Short mmCIF file of C-alpha atoms in Angstrom, two decimals:
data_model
loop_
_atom_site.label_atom_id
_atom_site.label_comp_id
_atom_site.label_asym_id
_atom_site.label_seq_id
_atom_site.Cartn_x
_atom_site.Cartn_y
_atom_site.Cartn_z
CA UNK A 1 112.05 110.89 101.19
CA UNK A 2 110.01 110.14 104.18
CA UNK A 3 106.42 109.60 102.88
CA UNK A 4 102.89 108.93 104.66
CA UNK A 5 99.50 108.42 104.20
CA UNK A 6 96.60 110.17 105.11
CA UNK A 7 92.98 110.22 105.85
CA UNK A 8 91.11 112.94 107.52
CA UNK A 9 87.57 111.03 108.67
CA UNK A 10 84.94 110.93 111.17
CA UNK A 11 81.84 109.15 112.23
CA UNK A 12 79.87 109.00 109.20
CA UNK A 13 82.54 106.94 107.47
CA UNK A 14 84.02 104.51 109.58
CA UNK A 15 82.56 101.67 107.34
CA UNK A 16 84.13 103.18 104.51
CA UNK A 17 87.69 103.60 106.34
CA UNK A 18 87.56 99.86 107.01
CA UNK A 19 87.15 99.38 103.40
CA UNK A 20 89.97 101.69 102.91
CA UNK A 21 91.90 99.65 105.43
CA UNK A 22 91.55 96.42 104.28
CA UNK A 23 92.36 97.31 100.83
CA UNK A 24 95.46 98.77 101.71
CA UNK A 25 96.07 95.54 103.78
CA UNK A 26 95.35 93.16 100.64
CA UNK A 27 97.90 95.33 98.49
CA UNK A 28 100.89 95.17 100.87
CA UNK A 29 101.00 98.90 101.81
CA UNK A 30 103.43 99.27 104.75
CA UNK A 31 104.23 102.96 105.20
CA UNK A 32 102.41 104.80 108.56
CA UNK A 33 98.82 105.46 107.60
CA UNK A 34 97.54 108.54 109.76
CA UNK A 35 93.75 108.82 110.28
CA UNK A 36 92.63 111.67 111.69
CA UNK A 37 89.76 111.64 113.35
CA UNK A 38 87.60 114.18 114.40
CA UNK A 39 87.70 114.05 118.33
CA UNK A 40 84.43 113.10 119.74
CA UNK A 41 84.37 110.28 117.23
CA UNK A 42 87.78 108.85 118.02
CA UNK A 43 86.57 106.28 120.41
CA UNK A 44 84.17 104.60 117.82
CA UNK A 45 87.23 104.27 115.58
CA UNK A 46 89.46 103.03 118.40
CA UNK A 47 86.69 100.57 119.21
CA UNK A 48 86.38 99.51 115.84
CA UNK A 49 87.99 95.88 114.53
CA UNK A 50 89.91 97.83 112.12
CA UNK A 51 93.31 96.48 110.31
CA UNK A 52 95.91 98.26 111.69
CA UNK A 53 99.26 97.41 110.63
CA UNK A 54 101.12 100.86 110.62
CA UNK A 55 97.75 102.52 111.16
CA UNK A 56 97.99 105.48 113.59
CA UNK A 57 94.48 106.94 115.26
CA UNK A 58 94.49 110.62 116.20
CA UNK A 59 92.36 113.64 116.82
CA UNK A 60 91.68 116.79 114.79
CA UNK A 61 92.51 118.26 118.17
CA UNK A 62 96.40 117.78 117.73
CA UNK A 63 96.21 119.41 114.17
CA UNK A 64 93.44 121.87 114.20
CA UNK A 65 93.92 125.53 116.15
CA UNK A 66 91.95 125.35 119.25
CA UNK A 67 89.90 127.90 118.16
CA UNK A 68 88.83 125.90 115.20
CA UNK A 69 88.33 122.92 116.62
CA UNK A 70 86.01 124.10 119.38
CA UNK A 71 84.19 126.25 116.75
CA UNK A 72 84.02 122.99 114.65
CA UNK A 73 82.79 120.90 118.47
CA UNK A 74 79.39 123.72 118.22
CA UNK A 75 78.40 123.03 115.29
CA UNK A 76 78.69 119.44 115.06
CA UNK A 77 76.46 119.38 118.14
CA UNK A 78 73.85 121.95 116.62
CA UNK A 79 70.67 120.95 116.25
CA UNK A 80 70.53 119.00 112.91
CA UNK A 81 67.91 121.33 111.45
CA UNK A 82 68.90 124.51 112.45
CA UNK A 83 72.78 123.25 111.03
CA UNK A 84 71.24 122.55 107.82
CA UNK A 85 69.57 126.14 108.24
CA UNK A 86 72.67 128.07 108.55
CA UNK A 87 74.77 126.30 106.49
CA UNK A 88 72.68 127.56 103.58
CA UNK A 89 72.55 130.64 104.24
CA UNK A 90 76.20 130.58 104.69
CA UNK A 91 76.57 128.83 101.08
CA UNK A 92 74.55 131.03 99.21
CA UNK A 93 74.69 134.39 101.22
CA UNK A 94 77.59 134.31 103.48
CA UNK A 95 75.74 134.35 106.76
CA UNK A 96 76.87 132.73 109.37
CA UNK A 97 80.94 132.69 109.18
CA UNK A 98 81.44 130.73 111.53
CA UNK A 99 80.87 127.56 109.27
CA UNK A 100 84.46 128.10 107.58
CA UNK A 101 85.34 125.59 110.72
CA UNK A 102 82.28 123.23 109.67
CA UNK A 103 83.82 119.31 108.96
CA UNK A 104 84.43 119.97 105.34
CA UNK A 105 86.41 122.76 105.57
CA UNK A 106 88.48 121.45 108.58
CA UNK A 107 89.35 118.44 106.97
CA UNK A 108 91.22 120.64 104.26
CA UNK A 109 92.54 122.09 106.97
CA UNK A 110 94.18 119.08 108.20
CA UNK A 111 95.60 118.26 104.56
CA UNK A 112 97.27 121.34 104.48
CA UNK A 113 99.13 121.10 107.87
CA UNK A 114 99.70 117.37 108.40
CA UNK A 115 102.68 117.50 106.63
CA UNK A 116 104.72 119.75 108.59
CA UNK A 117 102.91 118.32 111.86
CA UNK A 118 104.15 114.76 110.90
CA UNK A 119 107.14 115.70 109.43
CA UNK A 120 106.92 113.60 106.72
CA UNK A 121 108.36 114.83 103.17
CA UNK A 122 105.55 113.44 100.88
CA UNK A 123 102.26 113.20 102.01
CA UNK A 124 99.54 111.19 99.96
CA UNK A 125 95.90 112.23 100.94
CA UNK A 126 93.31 109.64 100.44
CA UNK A 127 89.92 110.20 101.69
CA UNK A 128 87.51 107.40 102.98
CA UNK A 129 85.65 106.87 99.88
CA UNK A 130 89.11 105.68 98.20
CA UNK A 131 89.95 101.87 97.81
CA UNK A 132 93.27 100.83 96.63
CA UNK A 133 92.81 98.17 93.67
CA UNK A 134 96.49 97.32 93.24
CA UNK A 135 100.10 97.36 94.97
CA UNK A 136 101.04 100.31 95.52
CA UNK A 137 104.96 101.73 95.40
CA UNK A 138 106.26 104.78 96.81
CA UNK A 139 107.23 106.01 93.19
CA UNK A 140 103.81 106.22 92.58
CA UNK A 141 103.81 109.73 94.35
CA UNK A 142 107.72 110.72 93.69
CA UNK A 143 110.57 109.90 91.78
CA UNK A 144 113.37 110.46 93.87
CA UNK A 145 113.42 114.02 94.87
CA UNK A 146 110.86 115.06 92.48
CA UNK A 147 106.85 114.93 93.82
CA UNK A 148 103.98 114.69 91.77
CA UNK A 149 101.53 117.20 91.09
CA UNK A 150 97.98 115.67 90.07
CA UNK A 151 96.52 117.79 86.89
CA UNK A 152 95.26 118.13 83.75
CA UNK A 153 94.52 121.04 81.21
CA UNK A 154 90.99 122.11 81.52
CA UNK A 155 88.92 124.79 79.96
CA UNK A 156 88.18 128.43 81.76
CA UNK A 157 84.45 128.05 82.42
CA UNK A 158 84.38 124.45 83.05
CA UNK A 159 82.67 122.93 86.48
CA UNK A 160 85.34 123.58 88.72
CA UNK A 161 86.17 126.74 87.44
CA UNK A 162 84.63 128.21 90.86
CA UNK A 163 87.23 126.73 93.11
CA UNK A 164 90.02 127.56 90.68
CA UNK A 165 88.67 131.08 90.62
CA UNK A 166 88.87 131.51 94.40
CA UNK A 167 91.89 129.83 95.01
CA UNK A 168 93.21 132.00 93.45
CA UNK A 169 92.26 135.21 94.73
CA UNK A 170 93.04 133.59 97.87
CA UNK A 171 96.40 133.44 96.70
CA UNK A 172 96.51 137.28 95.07
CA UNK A 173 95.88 135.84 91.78
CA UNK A 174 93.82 137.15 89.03
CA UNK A 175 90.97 134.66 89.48
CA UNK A 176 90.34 134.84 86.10
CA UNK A 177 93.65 134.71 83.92
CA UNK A 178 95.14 131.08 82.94
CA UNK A 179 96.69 129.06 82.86
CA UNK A 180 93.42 126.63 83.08
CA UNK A 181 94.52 123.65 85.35
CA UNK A 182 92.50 121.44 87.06
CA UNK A 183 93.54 119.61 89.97
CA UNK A 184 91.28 117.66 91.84
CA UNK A 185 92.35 114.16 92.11
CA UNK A 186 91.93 110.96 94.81
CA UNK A 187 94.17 110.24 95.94
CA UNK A 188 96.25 113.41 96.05
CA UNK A 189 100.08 113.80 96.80
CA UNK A 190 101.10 117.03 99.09
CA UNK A 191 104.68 118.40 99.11
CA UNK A 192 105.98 119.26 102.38
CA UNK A 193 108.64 122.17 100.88
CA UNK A 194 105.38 123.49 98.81
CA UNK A 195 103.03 123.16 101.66
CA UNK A 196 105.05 125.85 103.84
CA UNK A 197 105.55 128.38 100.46
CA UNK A 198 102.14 128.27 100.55
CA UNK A 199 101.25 128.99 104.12
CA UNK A 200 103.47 131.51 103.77
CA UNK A 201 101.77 133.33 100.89
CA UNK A 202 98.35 132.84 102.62
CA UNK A 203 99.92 134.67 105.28
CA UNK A 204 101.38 137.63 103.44
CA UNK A 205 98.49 138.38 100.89
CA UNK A 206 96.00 137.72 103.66
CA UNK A 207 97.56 139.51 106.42
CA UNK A 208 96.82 136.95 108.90
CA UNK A 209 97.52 132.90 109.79
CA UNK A 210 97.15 130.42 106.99
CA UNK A 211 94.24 128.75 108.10
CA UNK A 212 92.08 131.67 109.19
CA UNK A 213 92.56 133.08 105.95
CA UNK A 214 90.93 129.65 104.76
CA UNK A 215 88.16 129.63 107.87
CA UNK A 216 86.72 132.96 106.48
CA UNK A 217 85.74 131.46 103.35
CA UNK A 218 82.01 130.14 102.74
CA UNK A 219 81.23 126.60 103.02
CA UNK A 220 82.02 124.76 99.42
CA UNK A 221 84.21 127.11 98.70
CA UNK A 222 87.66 126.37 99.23
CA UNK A 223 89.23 123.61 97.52
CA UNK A 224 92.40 122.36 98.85
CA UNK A 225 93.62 120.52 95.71
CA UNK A 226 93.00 123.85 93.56
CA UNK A 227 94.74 126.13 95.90
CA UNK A 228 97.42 123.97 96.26
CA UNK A 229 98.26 123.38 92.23
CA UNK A 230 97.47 127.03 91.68
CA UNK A 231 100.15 128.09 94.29
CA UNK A 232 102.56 125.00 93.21
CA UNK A 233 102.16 125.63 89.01
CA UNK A 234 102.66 129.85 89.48
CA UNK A 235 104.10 130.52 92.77
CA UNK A 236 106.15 127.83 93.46
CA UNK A 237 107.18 127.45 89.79
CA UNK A 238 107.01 123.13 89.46
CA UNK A 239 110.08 123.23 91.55
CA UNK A 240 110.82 119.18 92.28
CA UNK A 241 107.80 118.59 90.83
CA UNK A 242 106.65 116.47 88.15
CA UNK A 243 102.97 116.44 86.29
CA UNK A 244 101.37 113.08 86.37
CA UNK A 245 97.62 111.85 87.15
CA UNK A 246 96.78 108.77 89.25
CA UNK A 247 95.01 105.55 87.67
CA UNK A 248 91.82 106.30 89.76
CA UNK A 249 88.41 104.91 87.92
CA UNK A 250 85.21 107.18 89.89
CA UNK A 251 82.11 105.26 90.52
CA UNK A 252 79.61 107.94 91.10
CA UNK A 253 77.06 108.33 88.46
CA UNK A 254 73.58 107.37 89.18
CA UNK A 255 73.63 105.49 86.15
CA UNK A 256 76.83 103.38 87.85
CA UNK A 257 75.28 102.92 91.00
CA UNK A 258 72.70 100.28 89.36
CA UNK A 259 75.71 97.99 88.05
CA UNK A 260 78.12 99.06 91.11
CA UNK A 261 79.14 95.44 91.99
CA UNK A 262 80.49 95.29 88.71
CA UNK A 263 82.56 98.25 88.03
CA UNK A 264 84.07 97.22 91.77
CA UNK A 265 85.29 93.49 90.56
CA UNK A 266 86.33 95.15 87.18
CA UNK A 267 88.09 97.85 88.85
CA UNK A 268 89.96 95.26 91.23
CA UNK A 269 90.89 92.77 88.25
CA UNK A 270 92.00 96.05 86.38
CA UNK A 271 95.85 96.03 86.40
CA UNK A 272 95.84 100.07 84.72
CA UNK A 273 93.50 100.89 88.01
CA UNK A 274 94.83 101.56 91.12
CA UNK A 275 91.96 103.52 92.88
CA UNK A 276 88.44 103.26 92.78
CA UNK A 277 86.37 105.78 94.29
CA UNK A 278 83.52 104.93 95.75
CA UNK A 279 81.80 108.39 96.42
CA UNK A 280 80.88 109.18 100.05
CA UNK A 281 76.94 110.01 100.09
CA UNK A 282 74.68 109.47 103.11
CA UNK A 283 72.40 108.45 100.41
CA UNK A 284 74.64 106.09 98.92
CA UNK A 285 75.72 103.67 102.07
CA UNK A 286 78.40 101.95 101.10
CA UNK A 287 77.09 98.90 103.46
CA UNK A 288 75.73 96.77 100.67
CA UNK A 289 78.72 96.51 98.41
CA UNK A 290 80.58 95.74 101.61
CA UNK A 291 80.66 91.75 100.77
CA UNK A 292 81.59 92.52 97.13
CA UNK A 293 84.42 94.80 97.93
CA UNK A 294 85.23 92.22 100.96
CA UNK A 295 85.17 89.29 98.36
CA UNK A 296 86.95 90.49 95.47
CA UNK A 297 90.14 91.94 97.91
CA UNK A 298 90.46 88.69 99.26
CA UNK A 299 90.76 87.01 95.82
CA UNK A 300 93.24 90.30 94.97
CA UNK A 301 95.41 89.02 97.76
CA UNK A 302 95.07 85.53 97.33
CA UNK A 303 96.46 85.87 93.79
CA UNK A 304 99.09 88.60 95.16
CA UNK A 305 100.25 85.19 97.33
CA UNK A 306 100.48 82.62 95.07
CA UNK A 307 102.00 84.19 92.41
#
């Protein structure tokens, strides 16, 4: 099985990729790591001290269509107000489509389609807000042939029933029959073999490519995670793959935010963690915990060492 990492980033969070990095640097993980960057923020990254053992830089350019990404280029250089405007209205109305290429949506995008652009087998998605806590294996995310599918049981009108709904109309589901799975997880393990079953269903319910039939959807809308399980669980039928959930603890109540320094050296000391999520909010830097987190993953690696 030829397995990779990946994080789809930009700008905003390059403080909270270098946390990323050097917590995958103070666990040992030595499989490629592909970060892909939106374009016109590239050089900042490259610039950046970052670790980079098996760390590979590239643009949303390579795995975006061009049409996309240049639709994506406008609207990151729209006035910030006006954005926030249309974005809105898009959200709650459906005006202005062309915000199906905004950030969020595109870096779905690029989780669905890395795989087959990589040509890796097993693809682990972990976003910027994601620090690893403890060594990570391979068989974390597959046992042998067999890939694991991140989910739970959940009930029919709970708060992500939404995505779940769309995903699967998007997929010529009944949005509302069962079963009632949810699937959001961080981080999140893609099959290549399921990835193209999909993109071929998107294709032949939608009548048109895979990723435009995401594009026209609002903003907030699409969930990658839920249209993925949906397809894998009643499409795809669990073929070579296996039901599991990763050890991920989620800092992002307010309530948590007050004592965050300490759920991020219990989370580290933790041996049944292995993530910790340290939500991504431009009202939540992630700056100030950045000695903390810097601390407690060098005593994480000085312990890995001496023992």
């Amino acid at each position: 099985m030829k397995i990779a990492l990946l994080t789809p980033t930009f700008a905003r969070d390059l403080e909270r990729f270098r946390m990323l990095r050097a917590s995958l640097e103070a666990f040992g993980w030595d499989i490629p790591h592909y970060a892909v960057v939106q374009t016109e923020d590239l050089p900042a990254f490259r610039a950046a001290a970052l670790p980079s053992r098996s760390l590979h830089l590239l643009p949303t350019s390579e795995f975006l269509a061009p049409e996309v990404e240049a639709q994506r280029v406008r609207l990151a250089r729209m006035p910030r107000a006006l954005w926030k405007f249309q974005r809105s209205l898009n959200k709650r109305l459906g005006l202005f489509p062309a915000f199906g290429c905004e950030g969020w949506n595109t870096q779905q995008l690029v989780k669905l389609g890395a795989a087959e652009k990589l040509g890796v087998d097993v693809l682990v998605s972990m976003d910027s807000d994601v620090l690893v806590t403890s060594p990570l294996r391979p068989d974390l995310f597959h046992r042998g042939d067999a890939i694991a599918l991140y989910s739970r049981p959940t009930k029919a009108d709970s708060e992500h029933a939404h995505w779940r709904q769309r995903a699967r109309g998007r997929l010529g589901l009944d949005p509302h029959a069962g079963p009632h799975f949810h699937y959001l997880a961080h981080p999140f393990v893609f099959s290549r073999e399921v990835l193209r079953g999909l993109h071929a269903r998107l294709e032949s319910h939608n009548g048109m490519p895979w990723w435009q039939a995401l594009t026209t959807m609002r903003i907030t809308h699409l969930s990658e995670f839920e249209l993925y399980g949906a397809y894998a669980r009643e499409i795809h039928g669990m073929r070579n793959l296996y039901e599991t959930r990763p050890r991920t603890r989620w800092l992002i109540k307010a309530e948590e935010r007050v004592e965050s320094e300490k759920v991020i050296r219990a989370a580290v000391r933790d041996p049944l963690i292995d993530f910790l999520v340290v939500q991504a909010s431009h009202r939540w830097p992630i700056e100030p915990l950045v000695a903390t987190i810097t601390d407690e993953l060098r005593s994480a690696r000085g312990e890995l060492a001496s023992a």
